[in-house]
C-alpha positions as protocol buffer text, in pm:
chain_id: "A"
residue {
  index: 1
  type: MET
  ca { x: -1560 y: 361 z: 22 }
}
residue {
  index: 2
  type: ILE
  ca { x: -1368 y: 570 z: -188 }
}
residue {
  index: 3
  type: LEU
  ca { x: -1427 y: 396 z: -492 }
}
residue {
  index: 4
  type: GLU
  ca { x: -1768 y: 614 z: -601 }
}
residue {
  index: 5
  type: SER
  ca { x: -1575 y: 786 z: -750 }
}
residue {
  index: 6
  type: TYR
  ca { x: -1361 y: 585 z: -1015 }
}
residue {
  index: 7
  type: TYR
  ca { x: -1586 y: 300 z: -1046 }
}
residue {
  index: 8
  type: LYS
  ca { x: -1958 y: 242 z: -1210 }
}
residue {
  index: 9
  type: GLU
  ca { x: -2184 y: 105 z: -935 }
}
residue {
  index: 10
  type: GLY
  ca { x: -2122 y: -257 z: -1140 }
}
residue {
  index: 11
  type: ASP
  ca { x: -1726 y: -248 z: -1192 }
}
residue {
  index: 12
  type: LYS
  ca { x: -1756 y: -198 z: -769 }
}
residue {
  index: 13
  type: ALA
  ca { x: -1888 y: -388 z: -717 }
}
residue {
  index: 14
  type: ALA
  ca { x: -1659 y: -685 z: -894 }
}
residue {
  index: 15
  type: PHE
  ca { x: -1406 y: -495 z: -744 }
}
residue {
  index: 16
  type: LEU
  ca { x: -1493 y: -525 z: -400 }
}
residue {
  index: 17
  type: ALA
  ca { x: -1616 y: -851 z: -437 }
}
residue {
  index: 18
  type: LYS
  ca { x: -1296 y: -956 z: -587 }
}
residue {
  index: 19
  type: LEU
  ca { x: -1085 y: -806 z: -324 }
}
residue {
  index: 20
  type: GLN
  ca { x: -1289 y: -1014 z: -62 }
}
residue {
  index: 21
  type: THR
  ca { x: -1162 y: -1297 z: -263 }
}
residue {
  index: 22
  type: ILE
  ca { x: -828 y: -1245 z: -225 }
}
residue {
  index: 23
  type: CYS
  ca { x: -785 y: -1121 z: 77 }
}
residue {
  index: 24
  type: GLY
  ca { x: -975 y: -1444 z: 229 }
}
residue {
  index: 25
  type: ARG
  ca { x: -668 y: -1701 z: 28 }
}
residue {
  index: 26
  type: LEU
  ca { x: -419 y: -1388 z: 115 }
}
residue {
  index: 27
  type: GLY
  ca { x: -515 y: -1373 z: 474 }
}
residue {
  index: 28
  type: LEU
  ca { x: -548 y: -959 z: 476 }
}
residue {
  index: 29
  type: ASP
  ca { x: -795 y: -805 z: 613 }
}
residue {
  index: 30
  type: PRO
  ca { x: -932 y: -659 z: 298 }
}
residue {
  index: 31
  type: SER
  ca { x: -1002 y: -335 z: 443 }
}
residue {
  index: 32
  type: TRP
  ca { x: -557 y: -282 z: 492 }
}
residue {
  index: 33
  type: LEU
  ca { x: -555 y: -345 z: 164 }
}
residue {
  index: 34
  type: MET
  ca { x: -806 y: -101 z: 50 }
}
residue {
  index: 35
  type: ILE
  ca { x: -626 y: 196 z: 227 }
}
residue {
  index: 36
  type: ALA
  ca { x: -218 y: 42 z: 123 }
}
residue {
  index: 37
  type: MET
  ca { x: -362 y: 139 z: -268 }
}
residue {
  index: 38
  type: TYR
  ca { x: -586 y: 409 z: -219 }
}
residue {
  index: 39
  type: LYS
  ca { x: -247 y: 502 z: -28 }
}
residue {
  index: 40
  type: GLU
  ca { x: -36 y: 413 z: -352 }
}
residue {
  index: 41
  type: SER
  ca { x: -309 y: 508 z: -582 }
}
residue {
  index: 42
  type: GLY
  ca { x: -588 y: 707 z: -460 }
}
residue {
  index: 43
  type: LEU
  ca { x: -777 y: 336 z: -563 }
}
residue {
  index: 44
  type: LYS
  ca { x: -695 y: 475 z: -989 }
}
residue {
  index: 45
  type: PRO
  ca { x: -538 y: 193 z: -1149 }
}
residue {
  index: 46
  type: GLY
  ca { x: -418 y: 382 z: -1392 }
}
residue {
  index: 47
  type: ALA
  ca { x: -239 y: 581 z: -1080 }
}
residue {
  index: 48
  type: TYR
  ca { x: 87 y: 674 z: -1332 }
}
residue {
  index: 49
  type: ASN
  ca { x: 414 y: 814 z: -1137 }
}
residue {
  index: 50
  type: ALA
  ca { x: 633 y: 931 z: -1478 }
}
residue {
  index: 51
  type: SER
  ca { x: 933 y: 1032 z: -1234 }
}
residue {
  index: 52
  type: SER
  ca { x: 929 y: 656 z: -1115 }
}
residue {
  index: 53
  type: ARG
  ca { x: 685 y: 486 z: -1426 }
}
residue {
  index: 54
  type: ALA
  ca { x: 502 y: 322 z: -1138 }
}
residue {
  index: 55
  type: THR
  ca { x: 153 y: 262 z: -1249 }
}
residue {
  index: 56
  type: GLY
  ca { x: -179 y: 113 z: -1110 }
}
residue {
  index: 57
  type: LEU
  ca { x: -325 y: 60 z: -777 }
}
residue {
  index: 58
  type: ILE
  ca { x: 41 y: -27 z: -526 }
}
residue {
  index: 59
  type: GLN
  ca { x: 212 y: 117 z: -813 }
}
residue {
  index: 60
  type: PHE
  ca { x: 393 y: -142 z: -947 }
}
residue {
  index: 61
  type: LEU
  ca { x: 728 y: -36 z: -1063 }
}
residue {
  index: 62
  type: PRO
  ca { x: 846 y: -175 z: -1369 }
}
residue {
  index: 63
  type: SER
  ca { x: 1091 y: -478 z: -1285 }
}
residue {
  index: 64
  type: THR
  ca { x: 809 y: -581 z: -1063 }
}
residue {
  index: 65
  type: ALA
  ca { x: 530 y: -560 z: -1341 }
}
residue {
  index: 66
  type: LYS
  ca { x: 799 y: -794 z: -1550 }
}
residue {
  index: 67
  type: GLY
  ca { x: 900 y: -1006 z: -1275 }
}
residue {
  index: 68
  type: LEU
  ca { x: 438 y: -1095 z: -1269 }
}
residue {
  index: 69
  type: GLY
  ca { x: 530 y: -1173 z: -1640 }
}
residue {
  index: 70
  type: THR
  ca { x: 298 y: -838 z: -1745 }
}
residue {
  index: 71
  type: SER
  ca { x: 493 y: -447 z: -1798 }
}
residue {
  index: 72
  type: VAL
  ca { x: 386 y: -140 z: -1584 }
}
residue {
  index: 73
  type: GLU
  ca { x: 135 y: 3 z: -2005 }
}
residue {
  index: 74
  type: ALA
  ca { x: -26 y: -317 z: -1999 }
}
residue {
  index: 75
  type: LEU
  ca { x: -63 y: -250 z: -1597 }
}
residue {
  index: 76
  type: ARG
  ca { x: -266 y: 74 z: -1732 }
}
residue {
  index: 77
  type: LEU
  ca { x: -446 y: -23 z: -1986 }
}
residue {
  index: 78
  type: MET
  ca { x: -656 y: -263 z: -1715 }
}
residue {
  index: 79
  type: THR
  ca { x: -917 y: -203 z: -1512 }
}
residue {
  index: 80
  type: GLY
  ca { x: -899 y: -206 z: -1162 }
}
residue {
  index: 81
  type: VAL
  ca { x: -1083 y: -535 z: -1203 }
}
residue {
  index: 82
  type: GLN
  ca { x: -818 y: -727 z: -1404 }
}
residue {
  index: 83
  type: GLN
  ca { x: -474 y: -540 z: -1170 }
}
residue {
  index: 84
  type: LEU
  ca { x: -649 y: -751 z: -888 }
}
residue {
  index: 85
  type: ASP
  ca { x: -486 y: -1041 z: -1044 }
}
residue {
  index: 86
  type: TYR
  ca { x: -120 y: -902 z: -1032 }
}
residue {
  index: 87
  type: VAL
  ca { x: -190 y: -738 z: -674 }
}
residue {
  index: 88
  type: GLU
  ca { x: -275 y: -1106 z: -552 }
}
residue {
  index: 89
  type: LYS
  ca { x: -13 y: -1210 z: -775 }
}
residue {
  index: 90
  type: TYR
  ca { x: 288 y: -955 z: -600 }
}
residue {
  index: 91
  type: LEU
  ca { x: 124 y: -953 z: -249 }
}
residue {
  index: 92
  type: THR
  ca { x: 129 y: -1393 z: -247 }
}
residue {
  index: 93
  type: PRO
  ca { x: 439 y: -1384 z: -99 }
}
residue {
  index: 94
  type: TYR
  ca { x: 362 y: -1226 z: 217 }
}
residue {
  index: 95
  type: LYS
  ca { x: 99 y: -1453 z: 300 }
}
residue {
  index: 96
  type: GLY
  ca { x: -26 y: -1419 z: 620 }
}
residue {
  index: 97
  type: ARG
  ca { x: 213 y: -1204 z: 759 }
}
residue {
  index: 98
  type: PHE
  ca { x: -26 y: -955 z: 775 }
}
residue {
  index: 99
  type: GLY
  ca { x: -25 y: -863 z: 1102 }
}
residue {
  index: 100
  type: SER
  ca { x: -109 y: -544 z: 1151 }
}
residue {
  index: 101
  type: PHE
  ca { x: -253 y: -272 z: 850 }
}
residue {
  index: 102
  type: VAL
  ca { x: 143 y: -112 z: 837 }
}
residue {
  index: 103
  type: ASP
  ca { x: 261 y: -501 z: 713 }
}
residue {
  index: 104
  type: ALA
  ca { x: -52 y: -447 z: 430 }
}
residue {
  index: 105
  type: TYR
  ca { x: 145 y: -114 z: 356 }
}
residue {
  index: 106
  type: LEU
  ca { x: 545 y: -151 z: 445 }
}
residue {
  index: 107
  type: ALA
  ca { x: 470 y: -502 z: 129 }
}
residue {
  index: 108
  type: ILE
  ca { x: 383 y: -322 z: -115 }
}
residue {
  index: 109
  type: PHE
  ca { x: 581 y: 16 z: -3 }
}
residue {
  index: 110
  type: TYR
  ca { x: 943 y: -178 z: 138 }
}
residue {
  index: 111
  type: PRO
  ca { x: 881 y: -537 z: 184 }
}
residue {
  index: 112
  type: LYS
  ca { x: 1196 y: -601 z: 403 }
}
residue {
  index: 113
  type: ALA
  ca { x: 990 y: -419 z: 651 }
}
residue {
  index: 114
  type: VAL
  ca { x: 707 y: -651 z: 693 }
}
residue {
  index: 115
  type: GLY
  ca { x: 682 y: -760 z: 1053 }
}
residue {
  index: 116
  type: LYS
  ca { x: 984 y: -601 z: 1243 }
}
residue {
  index: 117
  type: GLY
  ca { x: 919 y: -400 z: 1455 }
}
residue {
  index: 118
  type: GLU
  ca { x: 894 y: -1 z: 1546 }
}
residue {
  index: 119
  type: LEU
  ca { x: 1223 y: 71 z: 1585 }
}
residue {
  index: 120
  type: TYR
  ca { x: 1359 y: -89 z: 1177 }
}
residue {
  index: 121
  type: VAL
  ca { x: 1526 y: 88 z: 988 }
}
residue {
  index: 122
  type: ILE
  ca { x: 1395 y: 171 z: 667 }
}
residue {
  index: 123
  type: ALA
  ca { x: 1648 y: 360 z: 463 }
}
residue {
  index: 124
  type: ARG
  ca { x: 1912 y: 640 z: 631 }
}
residue {
  index: 125
  type: LYS
  ca { x: 1970 y: 977 z: 545 }
}
residue {
  index: 126
  type: GLY
  ca { x: 2196 y: 1031 z: 204 }
}
residue {
  index: 127
  type: THR
  ca { x: 2033 y: 715 z: 53 }
}
residue {
  index: 128
  type: LEU
  ca { x: 1794 y: 764 z: -180 }
}
residue {
  index: 129
  type: ALA
  ca { x: 1527 y: 541 z: -95 }
}
residue {
  index: 130
  type: TYR
  ca { x: 1557 y: 833 z: 243 }
}
residue {
  index: 131
  type: GLU
  ca { x: 1573 y: 1167 z: -29 }
}
residue {
  index: 132
  type: LEU
  ca { x: 1229 y: 921 z: -198 }
}
residue {
  index: 133
  type: ASN
  ca { x: 1002 y: 1013 z: 97 }
}
residue {
  index: 134
  type: LYS
  ca { x: 1205 y: 1217 z: 363 }
}
residue {
  index: 135
  type: GLY
  ca { x: 862 y: 1359 z: 405 }
}
residue {
  index: 136
  type: MET
  ca { x: 757 y: 1012 z: 652 }
}
residue {
  index: 137
  type: ASP
  ca { x: 1019 y: 1077 z: 860 }
}
residue {
  index: 138
  type: ARG
  ca { x: 895 y: 1229 z: 1240 }
}
residue {
  index: 139
  type: ASN
  ca { x: 1273 y: 1397 z: 1364 }
}
residue {
  index: 140
  type: PRO
  ca { x: 1478 y: 1419 z: 1032 }
}
residue {
  index: 141
  type: ASP
  ca { x: 1747 y: 1592 z: 1260 }
}
residue {
  index: 142
  type: THR
  ca { x: 1794 y: 1114 z: 1351 }
}
residue {
  index: 143
  type: GLY
  ca { x: 1863 y: 1105 z: 949 }
}
residue {
  index: 144
  type: LYS
  ca { x: 1661 y: 741 z: 996 }
}
residue {
  index: 145
  type: LEU
  ca { x: 1347 y: 668 z: 894 }
}
residue {
  index: 146
  type: SER
  ca { x: 1226 y: 411 z: 999 }
}
residue {
  index: 147
  type: VAL
  ca { x: 912 y: 132 z: 1076 }
}
residue {
  index: 148
  type: LEU
  ca { x: 767 y: 384 z: 1308 }
}
residue {
  index: 149
  type: ASP
  ca { x: 758 y: 668 z: 1136 }
}
residue {
  index: 150
  type: VAL
  ca { x: 583 y: 516 z: 792 }
}
residue {
  index: 151
  type: LYS
  ca { x: 315 y: 431 z: 988 }
}
residue {
  index: 152
  type: VAL
  ca { x: 275 y: 768 z: 1223 }
}
residue {
  index: 153
  type: TRP
  ca { x: 269 y: 899 z: 857 }
}
residue {
  index: 154
  type: LEU
  ca { x: 4 y: 663 z: 734 }
}
residue {
  index: 155
  type: GLN
  ca { x: -193 y: 693 z: 1011 }
}
residue {
  index: 156
  type: LYS
  ca { x: -144 y: 1075 z: 982 }
}
residue {
  index: 157
  type: HIS
  ca { x: -208 y: 1152 z: 611 }
}
residue {
  index: 158
  type: LEU
  ca { x: -545 y: 910 z: 602 }
}
residue {
  index: 159
  type: PRO
  ca { x: -872 y: 967 z: 468 }
}
residue {
  index: 160
  type: ALA
  ca { x: -1137 y: 1103 z: 670 }
}
residue {
  index: 161
  type: GLU
  ca { x: -1335 y: 766 z: 669 }
}
residue {
  index: 162
  type: ALA
  ca { x: -1062 y: 569 z: 730 }
}
residue {
  index: 163
  type: SER
  ca { x: -872 y: 765 z: 964 }
}
residue {
  index: 164
  type: ALA
  ca { x: -1245 y: 669 z: 1126 }
}
residue {
  index: 165
  type: TYR
  ca { x: -1143 y: 301 z: 1052 }
}
residue {
  index: 166
  type: ILE
  ca { x: -800 y: 270 z: 1254 }
}
residue {
  index: 167
  type: ASP
  ca { x: -935 y: 420 z: 1508 }
}
residue {
  index: 168
  type: ALA
  ca { x: -1179 y: 170 z: 1551 }
}
residue {
  index: 169
  type: LEU
  ca { x: -901 y: -65 z: 1522 }
}
residue {
  index: 170
  type: LYS
  ca { x: -695 y: 57 z: 1784 }
}
residue {
  index: 171
  type: LYS
  ca { x: -979 y: 8 z: 2061 }
}
residue {
  index: 172
  type: LYS
  ca { x: -998 y: -345 z: 1975 }
}
residue {
  index: 173
  type: ASN
  ca { x: -609 y: -322 z: 2001 }
}
residue {
  index: 174
  type: ALA
  ca { x: -537 y: -442 z: 1635 }
}
residue {
  index: 175
  type: PHE
  ca { x: -421 y: -198 z: 1526 }
}
residue {
  index: 176
  type: SER
  ca { x: -13 y: -221 z: 1607 }
}
């Protein structure tokens, strides 16, 4: 997939092997996690957001990193293979709750929404969460960002190979 751009051949194999193992333990489709990480960081372990100080494969916030026993500074220095340990640690509370690709992304983006229906409201106009993510809102007139808005936004902004994967899942009725 997209790994070729950021990983040497041996590192890519190690990354994918570890990803498979972790996803097996979490009951998570590895492709779903890959796509979620791509949306958060472009699969770059050193990705950094200066405004939030989030870093890494799933854009760990400083408070999240601290809760996992590390720091964003330490995460930024890790390889993707090393960071996967923290990705697993972060996602472990959601083990077995990944019913869809959207749930995998929501576990990272807005964990309270995991397993909620498409009409579940994540944020309302006037809140910081809404203002930071208003580009996801399909109908800004309502002033609500819902799970469905996030789902549609994700589908619209996936790279071509990820979009093809999602289309295949839709045909199998696995993308809810």
